[in-house]
mmCIF file of C-alpha atoms and ligand atoms in Angstrom:
data_model
loop_
_atom_site.group_PDB
_atom_site.id
_atom_site.type_symbol
_atom_site.label_atom_id
_atom_site.label_comp_id
_atom_site.label_asym_id
_atom_site.label_seq_id
_atom_site.Cartn_x
_atom_site.Cartn_y
_atom_site.Cartn_z
ATOM 1 C CA MET C 1 -0.106 0.004 -0.017
ATOM 2 C CA ARG C 2 1.055 3.666 -0.674
ATOM 3 C CA PRO C 3 2.023 6.289 2.027
ATOM 4 C CA ALA C 4 -1.525 7.949 1.851
ATOM 5 C CA THR C 5 -3.514 5.043 2.680
ATOM 6 C CA ARG C 6 -0.995 3.536 5.454
ATOM 7 C CA ALA C 7 -1.236 6.826 7.099
ATOM 8 C CA VAL C 8 -4.878 6.222 7.472
ATOM 9 C CA HIS C 9 -4.756 2.607 8.285
ATOM 10 C CA VAL C 10 -1.735 1.552 10.199
ATOM 11 C CA GLY C 11 -1.890 1.394 14.115
ATOM 12 C CA ARG C 12 -5.509 0.733 14.462
ATOM 13 C CA PRO C 13 -7.299 -2.313 16.428
ATOM 14 C CA PRO C 14 -8.144 -5.222 14.434
ATOM 15 C CA HIS C 15 -11.487 -5.225 12.217
ATOM 16 C CA ASP C 16 -13.317 -7.292 14.521
ATOM 17 C CA SER C 17 -16.922 -6.776 15.808
ATOM 18 C CA ASP C 18 -17.325 -4.495 18.614
ATOM 19 C CA GLU C 19 -13.709 -3.259 18.336
ATOM 20 C CA PRO C 20 -13.462 0.631 17.907
ATOM 21 C CA LEU C 21 -12.291 1.882 14.834
ATOM 22 C CA ASN C 22 -9.547 4.355 16.514
ATOM 23 C CA VAL C 23 -7.133 3.149 19.374
ATOM 24 C CA PRO C 24 -8.464 4.016 22.882
ATOM 25 C CA ILE C 25 -6.807 6.783 25.055
ATOM 26 C CA THR C 26 -5.395 4.453 27.582
ATOM 27 C CA MET C 27 -4.997 6.285 31.016
ATOM 28 C CA ALA C 28 -2.887 3.985 32.915
ATOM 29 C CA ALA C 29 0.139 4.816 35.396
ATOM 30 C CA THR C 30 0.793 1.067 35.780
ATOM 31 C CA TYR C 31 -0.272 -2.582 34.450
ATOM 32 C CA VAL C 32 -1.095 -5.765 36.234
ATOM 33 C CA ALA C 33 2.091 -7.663 36.591
ATOM 34 C CA GLY C 34 3.281 -10.466 34.556
ATOM 35 C CA GLY C 35 3.066 -8.916 31.025
ATOM 36 C CA SER C 36 5.498 -6.700 28.955
ATOM 37 C CA ARG C 37 4.224 -3.414 29.828
ATOM 38 C CA GLU C 38 4.748 -3.216 33.555
ATOM 39 C CA TYR C 39 4.523 0.360 34.205
ATOM 40 C CA GLY C 40 3.261 3.555 32.702
ATOM 41 C CA ARG C 41 6.771 5.053 32.068
ATOM 42 C CA TYR C 42 7.861 1.973 29.951
ATOM 43 C CA ALA C 43 4.763 1.670 27.533
ATOM 44 C CA ASN C 44 1.366 2.615 26.757
ATOM 45 C CA PRO C 45 -1.009 1.220 24.069
ATOM 46 C CA THR C 46 -1.769 4.585 22.757
ATOM 47 C CA TRP C 47 1.868 5.559 22.227
ATOM 48 C CA THR C 48 2.435 2.254 20.558
ATOM 49 C CA ALA C 49 -0.370 2.839 17.770
ATOM 50 C CA PHE C 50 1.321 6.434 17.288
ATOM 51 C CA GLU C 51 4.644 4.949 16.931
ATOM 52 C CA GLU C 52 3.695 2.377 14.578
ATOM 53 C CA ALA C 53 2.177 4.757 12.410
ATOM 54 C CA LEU C 54 5.093 6.994 12.098
ATOM 55 C CA ALA C 55 7.623 4.007 12.012
ATOM 56 C CA ASP C 56 5.619 2.851 8.903
ATOM 57 C CA LEU C 57 5.810 6.101 7.117
ATOM 58 C CA GLU C 58 9.361 6.728 7.704
ATOM 59 C CA GLY C 59 10.414 3.086 7.354
ATOM 60 C CA GLY C 60 8.334 1.996 4.220
ATOM 61 C CA GLU C 61 8.570 -1.385 3.172
ATOM 62 C CA GLN C 62 11.793 -2.242 5.010
ATOM 63 C CA GLY C 63 10.308 -1.133 8.164
ATOM 64 C CA ALA C 64 11.511 0.772 11.383
ATOM 65 C CA ARG C 65 10.824 1.262 14.767
ATOM 66 C CA CYS C 66 9.706 4.603 16.639
ATOM 67 C CA LEU C 67 10.027 5.885 20.389
ATOM 68 C CA SER C 68 7.613 8.968 21.045
ATOM 69 C CA PHE C 69 8.859 11.721 23.309
ATOM 70 C CA ALA C 70 7.232 14.605 25.394
ATOM 71 C CA SER C 71 8.485 17.150 22.845
ATOM 72 C CA GLY C 72 10.715 17.431 19.850
ATOM 73 C CA LEU C 73 13.572 18.722 22.247
ATOM 74 C CA ALA C 74 13.297 15.725 24.423
ATOM 75 C CA ALA C 75 13.923 13.382 21.456
ATOM 76 C CA VAL C 76 16.868 15.611 20.446
ATOM 77 C CA SER C 77 18.391 15.409 23.958
ATOM 78 C CA VAL C 78 18.230 11.616 24.165
ATOM 79 C CA VAL C 79 19.850 11.362 20.793
ATOM 80 C CA LEU C 80 22.573 13.639 22.087
ATOM 81 C CA ASP C 81 23.013 11.267 24.792
ATOM 82 C CA LEU C 82 24.372 8.781 22.635
ATOM 83 C CA VAL C 83 27.492 10.881 22.162
ATOM 84 C CA GLY C 84 30.550 9.935 24.774
ATOM 85 C CA THR C 85 32.485 12.685 26.694
ATOM 86 C CA ASP C 86 34.426 14.669 24.609
ATOM 87 C CA GLN C 87 33.372 13.050 21.421
ATOM 88 C CA LEU C 88 32.684 15.376 18.269
ATOM 89 C CA VAL C 89 29.510 16.429 17.013
ATOM 90 C CA VAL C 90 29.247 17.596 13.489
ATOM 91 C CA ALA C 91 25.981 19.954 13.282
ATOM 92 C CA PRO C 92 24.622 22.698 10.840
ATOM 93 C CA ARG C 93 25.540 26.205 11.468
ATOM 94 C CA HIS C 94 21.861 27.101 10.871
ATOM 95 C CA ALA C 95 19.530 24.642 12.344
ATOM 96 C CA TYR C 96 16.553 24.757 14.875
ATOM 97 C CA ASN C 97 17.288 27.153 17.556
ATOM 98 C CA GLY C 98 16.775 24.603 20.911
ATOM 99 C CA THR C 99 19.012 21.907 19.042
ATOM 100 C CA SER C 100 21.807 24.697 18.472
ATOM 101 C CA MET C 101 21.245 25.892 22.109
ATOM 102 C CA GLN C 102 21.243 22.337 23.435
ATOM 103 C CA LEU C 103 24.794 21.569 21.468
ATOM 104 C CA ALA C 104 26.304 24.669 22.802
ATOM 105 C CA ASP C 105 25.202 23.996 26.300
ATOM 106 C CA LEU C 106 26.719 20.464 26.196
ATOM 107 C CA GLU C 107 29.957 21.926 24.569
ATOM 108 C CA SER C 108 30.102 24.922 27.114
ATOM 109 C CA ARG C 109 29.791 22.270 29.960
ATOM 110 C CA GLY C 110 32.631 20.126 28.412
ATOM 111 C CA ARG C 111 30.485 17.205 27.672
ATOM 112 C CA ILE C 112 30.956 17.072 23.943
ATOM 113 C CA ARG C 113 32.918 18.971 21.295
ATOM 114 C CA THR C 114 31.030 20.362 18.066
ATOM 115 C CA ALA C 115 32.026 21.578 14.579
ATOM 116 C CA LEU C 116 29.291 23.669 12.950
ATOM 117 C CA VAL C 117 29.335 23.336 9.197
ATOM 118 C CA ASP C 118 27.557 24.754 6.234
ATOM 119 C CA ILE C 119 25.603 21.476 5.119
ATOM 120 C CA THR C 120 25.248 23.101 1.713
ATOM 121 C CA ASP C 121 29.123 22.470 1.186
ATOM 122 C CA THR C 122 29.132 18.715 0.845
ATOM 123 C CA ALA C 123 32.927 18.436 0.591
ATOM 124 C CA ALA C 124 33.429 20.693 3.629
ATOM 125 C CA THR C 125 30.865 18.651 5.647
ATOM 126 C CA VAL C 126 32.360 15.517 4.611
ATOM 127 C CA ALA C 127 35.810 16.807 5.626
ATOM 128 C CA ALA C 128 34.395 17.740 9.272
ATOM 129 C CA CYS C 129 33.003 14.127 9.700
ATOM 130 C CA GLU C 130 36.554 12.333 9.723
ATOM 131 C CA ASP C 131 36.654 12.470 13.786
ATOM 132 C CA ALA C 132 32.868 12.568 14.409
ATOM 133 C CA ALA C 133 30.791 10.374 16.676
ATOM 134 C CA LEU C 134 27.518 11.903 15.531
ATOM 135 C CA VAL C 135 26.480 13.825 12.267
ATOM 136 C CA TRP C 136 23.289 15.962 12.825
ATOM 137 C CA LEU C 137 21.572 17.128 9.604
ATOM 138 C CA GLU C 138 18.669 19.348 9.121
ATOM 139 C CA SER C 139 17.475 19.661 5.770
ATOM 140 C CA PRO C 140 15.706 21.674 4.671
ATOM 141 C CA SER C 141 17.151 23.792 7.596
ATOM 142 C CA ASN C 142 15.676 26.086 9.980
ATOM 143 C CA PRO C 143 15.285 29.102 8.953
ATOM 144 C CA ALA C 144 17.694 29.469 6.114
ATOM 145 C CA MET C 145 15.933 26.775 4.121
ATOM 146 C CA GLU C 146 19.171 25.162 2.973
ATOM 147 C CA LEU C 147 19.468 21.414 1.729
ATOM 148 C CA ALA C 148 22.181 18.769 2.441
ATOM 149 C CA ASP C 149 23.015 16.032 0.144
ATOM 150 C CA LEU C 150 21.822 13.437 2.932
ATOM 151 C CA ALA C 151 23.017 10.298 1.085
ATOM 152 C CA ALA C 152 26.536 11.617 0.133
ATOM 153 C CA ILE C 153 27.248 12.972 4.025
ATOM 154 C CA SER C 154 25.620 10.020 5.544
ATOM 155 C CA ALA C 155 28.104 7.356 3.367
ATOM 156 C CA ALA C 156 31.084 9.588 4.657
ATOM 157 C CA ALA C 157 29.925 9.683 8.045
ATOM 158 C CA HIS C 158 29.611 5.811 8.100
ATOM 159 C CA GLU C 159 32.920 5.594 6.881
ATOM 160 C CA ALA C 160 34.169 7.286 9.733
ATOM 161 C CA GLY C 161 32.309 5.551 12.005
ATOM 162 C CA ALA C 162 29.843 8.255 13.029
ATOM 163 C CA TYR C 163 26.087 7.937 13.561
ATOM 164 C CA VAL C 164 23.763 9.984 11.221
ATOM 165 C CA VAL C 165 20.927 11.677 12.701
ATOM 166 C CA VAL C 166 18.374 13.861 10.369
ATOM 167 C CA ASP C 167 15.747 16.206 11.742
ATOM 168 C CA ASN C 168 12.849 15.567 9.223
ATOM 169 C CA THR C 169 10.527 17.862 10.755
ATOM 170 C CA PHE C 170 10.430 20.490 7.851
ATOM 171 C CA ALA C 171 10.030 17.767 5.065
ATOM 172 C CA THR C 172 7.947 15.033 7.043
ATOM 173 C CA PRO C 173 8.037 11.518 5.705
ATOM 174 C CA VAL C 174 5.651 12.312 3.062
ATOM 175 C CA LEU C 175 8.196 14.214 1.196
ATOM 176 C CA GLN C 176 11.601 12.688 2.296
ATOM 177 C CA GLN C 177 12.521 9.458 4.145
ATOM 178 C CA PRO C 178 16.234 9.948 5.648
ATOM 179 C CA LEU C 179 16.486 6.176 6.499
ATOM 180 C CA ASP C 180 16.382 5.208 2.806
ATOM 181 C CA LEU C 181 19.180 7.850 2.205
ATOM 182 C CA GLY C 182 21.502 6.185 4.813
ATOM 183 C CA ALA C 183 20.388 7.950 8.156
ATOM 184 C CA ASP C 184 20.510 5.868 11.324
ATOM 185 C CA LEU C 185 18.016 8.063 13.188
ATOM 186 C CA VAL C 186 15.386 10.321 12.202
ATOM 187 C CA VAL C 187 14.031 12.862 14.685
ATOM 188 C CA HIS C 188 10.938 14.842 14.640
ATOM 189 C CA SER C 189 9.190 17.520 16.269
ATOM 190 C CA ALA C 190 5.560 15.900 16.090
ATOM 191 C CA THR C 191 4.709 19.176 17.452
ATOM 192 C CA LYS C 192 4.802 20.413 13.737
ATOM 193 C CA TYR C 193 3.386 18.669 10.824
ATOM 194 C CA ILE C 194 2.931 15.232 12.033
ATOM 195 C CA SER C 195 0.139 16.442 14.705
ATOM 196 C CA GLY C 196 -0.614 19.486 12.594
ATOM 197 C CA HIS C 197 -3.127 21.694 14.425
ATOM 198 C CA SER C 198 -0.788 23.637 16.936
ATOM 199 C CA ASP C 199 -2.273 21.978 19.803
ATOM 200 C CA VAL C 200 0.170 19.334 21.058
ATOM 201 C CA LEU C 201 3.745 18.939 21.966
ATOM 202 C CA MET C 202 5.222 15.769 20.876
ATOM 203 C CA GLY C 203 8.538 14.381 19.470
ATOM 204 C CA ALA C 204 9.669 11.321 17.971
ATOM 205 C CA ILE C 205 12.680 9.333 16.899
ATOM 206 C CA VAL C 206 12.671 6.490 14.175
ATOM 207 C CA THR C 207 15.395 3.892 13.442
ATOM 208 C CA ARG C 208 15.921 0.534 11.733
ATOM 209 C CA SER C 209 18.665 -0.242 14.236
ATOM 210 C CA ASP C 210 17.398 -2.608 17.133
ATOM 211 C CA GLU C 211 20.691 -2.120 18.829
ATOM 212 C CA LEU C 212 19.935 1.965 18.656
ATOM 213 C CA TYR C 213 16.343 1.254 19.497
ATOM 214 C CA ASP C 214 17.285 -0.613 22.792
ATOM 215 C CA VAL C 215 19.800 2.053 23.928
ATOM 216 C CA LEU C 216 17.266 5.114 23.211
ATOM 217 C CA LYS C 217 14.417 3.291 24.638
ATOM 218 C CA ARG C 218 16.374 2.663 27.851
ATOM 219 C CA ARG C 219 17.176 6.459 27.983
ATOM 220 C CA ARG C 220 13.666 7.356 27.527
ATOM 221 C CA ASP C 221 12.828 4.918 30.451
ATOM 222 C CA LEU C 222 15.348 6.621 32.783
ATOM 223 C CA LEU C 223 15.078 10.228 31.936
ATOM 224 C CA GLY C 224 11.270 9.888 31.846
ATOM 225 C CA ALA C 225 10.721 12.181 28.897
ATOM 226 C CA ILE C 226 7.560 10.385 27.966
ATOM 227 C CA PRO C 227 4.485 11.802 25.887
ATOM 228 C CA GLY C 228 1.083 12.399 27.585
ATOM 229 C CA THR C 229 -1.460 9.815 26.670
ATOM 230 C CA PHE C 230 -3.833 12.059 25.296
ATOM 231 C CA GLU C 231 -1.105 13.913 23.339
ATOM 232 C CA ALA C 232 -0.322 10.658 21.587
ATOM 233 C CA TRP C 233 -3.688 10.252 20.716
ATOM 234 C CA LEU C 234 -4.108 13.683 19.183
ATOM 235 C CA ALA C 235 -1.015 13.323 17.305
ATOM 236 C CA LEU C 236 -1.921 10.049 15.662
ATOM 237 C CA ARG C 237 -5.418 11.843 14.720
ATOM 238 C CA GLY C 238 -3.327 14.216 13.228
ATOM 239 C CA LEU C 239 -0.998 12.093 11.380
ATOM 240 C CA ARG C 240 -4.343 10.533 9.668
ATOM 241 C CA THR C 241 -4.376 13.627 7.564
ATOM 242 C CA LEU C 242 -0.704 14.012 7.101
ATOM 243 C CA PRO C 243 -0.061 13.616 3.358
ATOM 244 C CA LEU C 244 -3.307 15.602 2.493
ATOM 245 C CA ARG C 245 -2.084 18.680 4.422
ATOM 246 C CA VAL C 246 1.553 18.396 3.216
ATOM 247 C CA GLU C 247 0.165 18.019 -0.308
ATOM 248 C CA ARG C 248 -2.035 21.318 0.150
ATOM 249 C CA ALA C 249 0.452 23.174 1.922
ATOM 250 C CA GLN C 250 3.154 22.520 -0.497
ATOM 251 C CA ALA C 251 0.702 23.605 -3.364
ATOM 252 C CA ASN C 252 0.169 26.834 -1.485
ATOM 253 C CA ALA C 253 3.551 27.293 -0.736
ATOM 254 C CA THR C 254 4.911 26.765 -4.406
ATOM 255 C CA GLU C 255 2.523 29.257 -5.680
ATOM 256 C CA LEU C 256 3.145 31.900 -2.923
ATOM 257 C CA ALA C 257 7.046 31.360 -3.667
ATOM 258 C CA ARG C 258 6.248 32.305 -7.417
ATOM 259 C CA ARG C 259 4.279 35.258 -6.596
ATOM 260 C CA LEU C 260 6.560 36.598 -3.852
ATOM 261 C CA THR C 261 9.597 36.159 -6.444
ATOM 262 C CA GLU C 262 7.917 38.876 -8.635
ATOM 263 C CA HIS C 263 6.958 41.196 -5.734
ATOM 264 C CA PRO C 264 9.294 44.232 -5.754
ATOM 265 C CA ALA C 265 9.406 44.500 -1.836
ATOM 266 C CA VAL C 266 10.980 40.981 -1.548
ATOM 267 C CA THR C 267 14.880 40.845 -1.940
ATOM 268 C CA GLU C 268 14.858 37.292 -1.701
ATOM 269 C CA VAL C 269 12.669 34.150 -1.637
ATOM 270 C CA ARG C 270 14.131 30.845 -0.372
ATOM 271 C CA TYR C 271 12.020 27.985 -1.217
ATOM 272 C CA PRO C 272 13.510 24.661 -1.807
ATOM 273 C CA GLY C 273 10.993 23.394 -4.231
ATOM 274 C CA PHE C 274 9.168 21.220 -2.131
ATOM 275 C CA GLY C 275 7.341 21.222 1.293
ATOM 276 C CA GLY C 276 5.099 24.051 3.187
ATOM 277 C CA MET C 277 8.079 26.110 4.609
ATOM 278 C CA LEU C 278 9.796 29.068 2.993
ATOM 279 C CA ALA C 279 11.760 32.156 3.922
ATOM 280 C CA ILE C 280 11.659 35.627 2.429
ATOM 281 C CA VAL C 281 14.219 38.337 3.015
ATOM 282 C CA LEU C 282 12.913 42.060 3.104
ATOM 283 C CA ALA C 283 14.879 45.419 3.126
ATOM 284 C CA ASP C 284 15.535 45.470 7.009
ATOM 285 C CA ALA C 285 14.124 44.498 10.220
ATOM 286 C CA ASP C 286 11.334 47.313 10.470
ATOM 287 C CA THR C 287 9.872 46.184 6.980
ATOM 288 C CA ALA C 288 9.609 42.583 8.238
ATOM 289 C CA ASP C 289 8.169 43.650 11.498
ATOM 290 C CA ARG C 290 5.748 45.589 9.916
ATOM 291 C CA LEU C 291 4.817 42.778 7.583
ATOM 292 C CA THR C 292 4.407 40.262 10.857
ATOM 293 C CA HIS C 293 2.485 42.973 12.625
ATOM 294 C CA GLY C 294 0.308 44.031 9.605
ATOM 295 C CA THR C 295 -1.998 40.976 8.539
ATOM 296 C CA SER C 296 -4.975 39.775 9.671
ATOM 297 C CA LEU C 297 -5.122 36.101 8.425
ATOM 298 C CA TRP C 298 -1.352 35.093 8.933
ATOM 299 C CA VAL C 299 -0.671 34.636 12.426
ATOM 300 C CA HIS C 300 2.566 36.079 13.991
ATOM 301 C CA ALA C 301 4.035 33.186 16.041
ATOM 302 C CA THR C 302 6.869 31.189 16.421
ATOM 303 C CA SER C 303 5.872 27.451 15.514
ATOM 304 C CA LEU C 304 5.185 25.791 12.206
ATOM 305 C CA GLY C 305 3.534 22.850 10.530
ATOM 306 C CA GLY C 306 -0.247 23.836 11.403
ATOM 307 C CA VAL C 307 -3.209 24.013 9.201
ATOM 308 C CA GLU C 308 -2.911 27.822 9.889
ATOM 309 C CA SER C 309 -0.487 30.001 8.171
ATOM 310 C CA MET C 310 2.058 31.547 10.749
ATOM 311 C CA PHE C 311 5.160 33.465 10.267
ATOM 312 C CA GLU C 312 7.838 35.453 12.221
ATOM 313 C CA ARG C 313 11.087 37.443 11.663
ATOM 314 C CA ARG C 314 13.553 35.091 13.006
ATOM 315 C CA ARG C 315 16.112 37.631 14.246
ATOM 316 C CA ARG C 316 13.634 38.914 16.710
ATOM 317 C CA TRP C 317 15.260 35.781 18.864
ATOM 318 C CA ALA C 318 18.415 36.709 20.385
ATOM 319 C CA ALA C 319 19.996 33.412 19.760
ATOM 320 C CA GLU C 320 19.528 33.318 15.947
ATOM 321 C CA PRO C 321 22.719 33.304 14.328
ATOM 322 C CA ALA C 322 23.916 36.927 12.941
ATOM 323 C CA THR C 323 24.305 35.060 9.330
ATOM 324 C CA ILE C 324 20.521 35.079 9.117
ATOM 325 C CA PRO C 325 19.312 38.260 7.673
ATOM 326 C CA GLU C 326 17.655 40.907 9.978
ATOM 327 C CA GLY C 327 15.048 41.085 7.435
ATOM 328 C CA LEU C 328 14.226 37.571 7.018
ATOM 329 C CA VAL C 329 10.928 36.234 7.568
ATOM 330 C CA ARG C 330 9.891 32.511 8.019
ATOM 331 C CA LEU C 331 6.729 31.492 6.770
ATOM 332 C CA SER C 332 4.760 28.100 7.520
ATOM 333 C CA VAL C 333 2.029 28.146 4.856
ATOM 334 C CA GLY C 334 -1.103 26.549 6.043
ATOM 335 C CA ILE C 335 -3.766 24.721 3.971
ATOM 336 C CA GLU C 336 -6.287 28.033 3.471
ATOM 337 C CA ASP C 337 -7.213 28.987 0.201
ATOM 338 C CA VAL C 338 -3.881 30.430 -1.363
ATOM 339 C CA ASP C 339 -5.758 33.762 -2.735
ATOM 340 C CA ASP C 340 -6.761 34.700 0.791
ATOM 341 C CA LEU C 341 -3.229 34.147 1.889
ATOM 342 C CA TRP C 342 -1.864 36.231 -0.841
ATOM 343 C CA ASP C 343 -4.195 39.113 -0.402
ATOM 344 C CA ASP C 344 -3.275 39.330 3.142
ATOM 345 C CA LEU C 345 0.336 39.148 2.654
ATOM 346 C CA VAL C 346 0.123 41.709 -0.128
ATOM 347 C CA SER C 347 -1.891 44.122 2.015
ATOM 348 C CA ALA C 348 1.150 44.215 4.793
ATOM 349 C CA LEU C 349 4.044 44.312 2.087
ATOM 350 C CA PRO C 350 5.379 47.787 1.211
ATOM 351 C CA HIS C 351 3.842 49.012 -2.121
ATOM 352 C CA ARG C 352 6.123 50.718 -4.603
HETATM 353 C C1 LIG M 1 10.186 22.645 16.925
HETATM 354 C C2 LIG M 1 11.382 22.017 16.421
HETATM 355 C C3 LIG M 1 12.158 21.034 17.319
HETATM 356 C C4 LIG M 1 11.692 21.078 18.749
HETATM 357 O O1 LIG M 1 10.682 20.340 19.056
HETATM 358 P P1 LIG M 1 9.572 20.602 20.250
HETATM 359 O O2 LIG M 1 8.520 19.781 19.962
HETATM 360 O O3 LIG M 1 9.195 22.363 20.300
HETATM 361 O O4 LIG M 1 10.375 20.411 21.155
HETATM 362 C C5 LIG M 1 13.171 20.443 16.596
HETATM 363 N N1 LIG M 1 13.377 20.653 15.634
HETATM 364 C C6 LIG M 1 12.900 21.331 14.601
HETATM 365 C C7 LIG M 1 13.182 21.509 13.212
HETATM 366 C C8 LIG M 1 11.714 22.247 15.101
HETATM 367 O O5 LIG M 1 11.130 22.949 14.180
#
């Protein structure tokens, strides 16, 4: 079966009389002894249904296994826990802020070493992998919308004996399956496209390695960064429509990128050619702020991947690197009517 069908059908109870169509919300802090679940921090049937569905979308025919977490950053933290003391992590110079801050924090405390690279420069990234224990990739990257050659970098990293992790939050498994390109681990902020409605915080890790799964499962058991049961249920409900939402957001983003390229107030449009995320560069911070404060439909907010369109000027955050232009606005295109989105944007852009 194809992904859009599997997104709807995987992780459901059997088609038997009186079974519910959807997996129930199992509220359980503990289980009667003697089985495999034991305690609420180790397992939950509602998490399992979500994990099966996401593992199926990322793993495809070869399969994969998934662990869900309290947030995307909880998943990021558990992966970074794989890195031994003083080992090297190669990571993008432009990445999700929380990941960059987490890497900087670990480095400042002497836990790890980091090498930040321009992931669009494959040769430089490959060269940096030589001494690495872990290579962290984000493609498209936040908020620069840069692309990495995942297959080439994964091959080089493996030759150097490093694990490869891809944060697939922006592309989603609908548009990119990093495990097929050589990644050992895929990380998600399921808060974004996977749940899709800006009402849940959740994260996930997907892998084909039983060994890594066991290590990461044990880290989750011990750290306790587990999702809420209701959150897992909502995220699974959201995942059922993921292919449909991504298809629509992508169609809208493609059209907006085309129109914005022709708008005189827009200096640069960064759209990688797929997905629902894009960035535009305006003349300066003031012009960008007037846009993000001047619309009625587009919401000024810092998240992404919801059904509603939202945007923000990234440099309003102190932690955003100075290599990101002051006037860069990141747009998360929703599933509204594209003409309404366009009219609202144009009304808040300078006319010339
Ligand atoms: C939001 C985000 C995260 C962190 O996820 P949370 O669910 O907010 O903890 C990680 N990576 C990317 C690319 C994100 O957009």
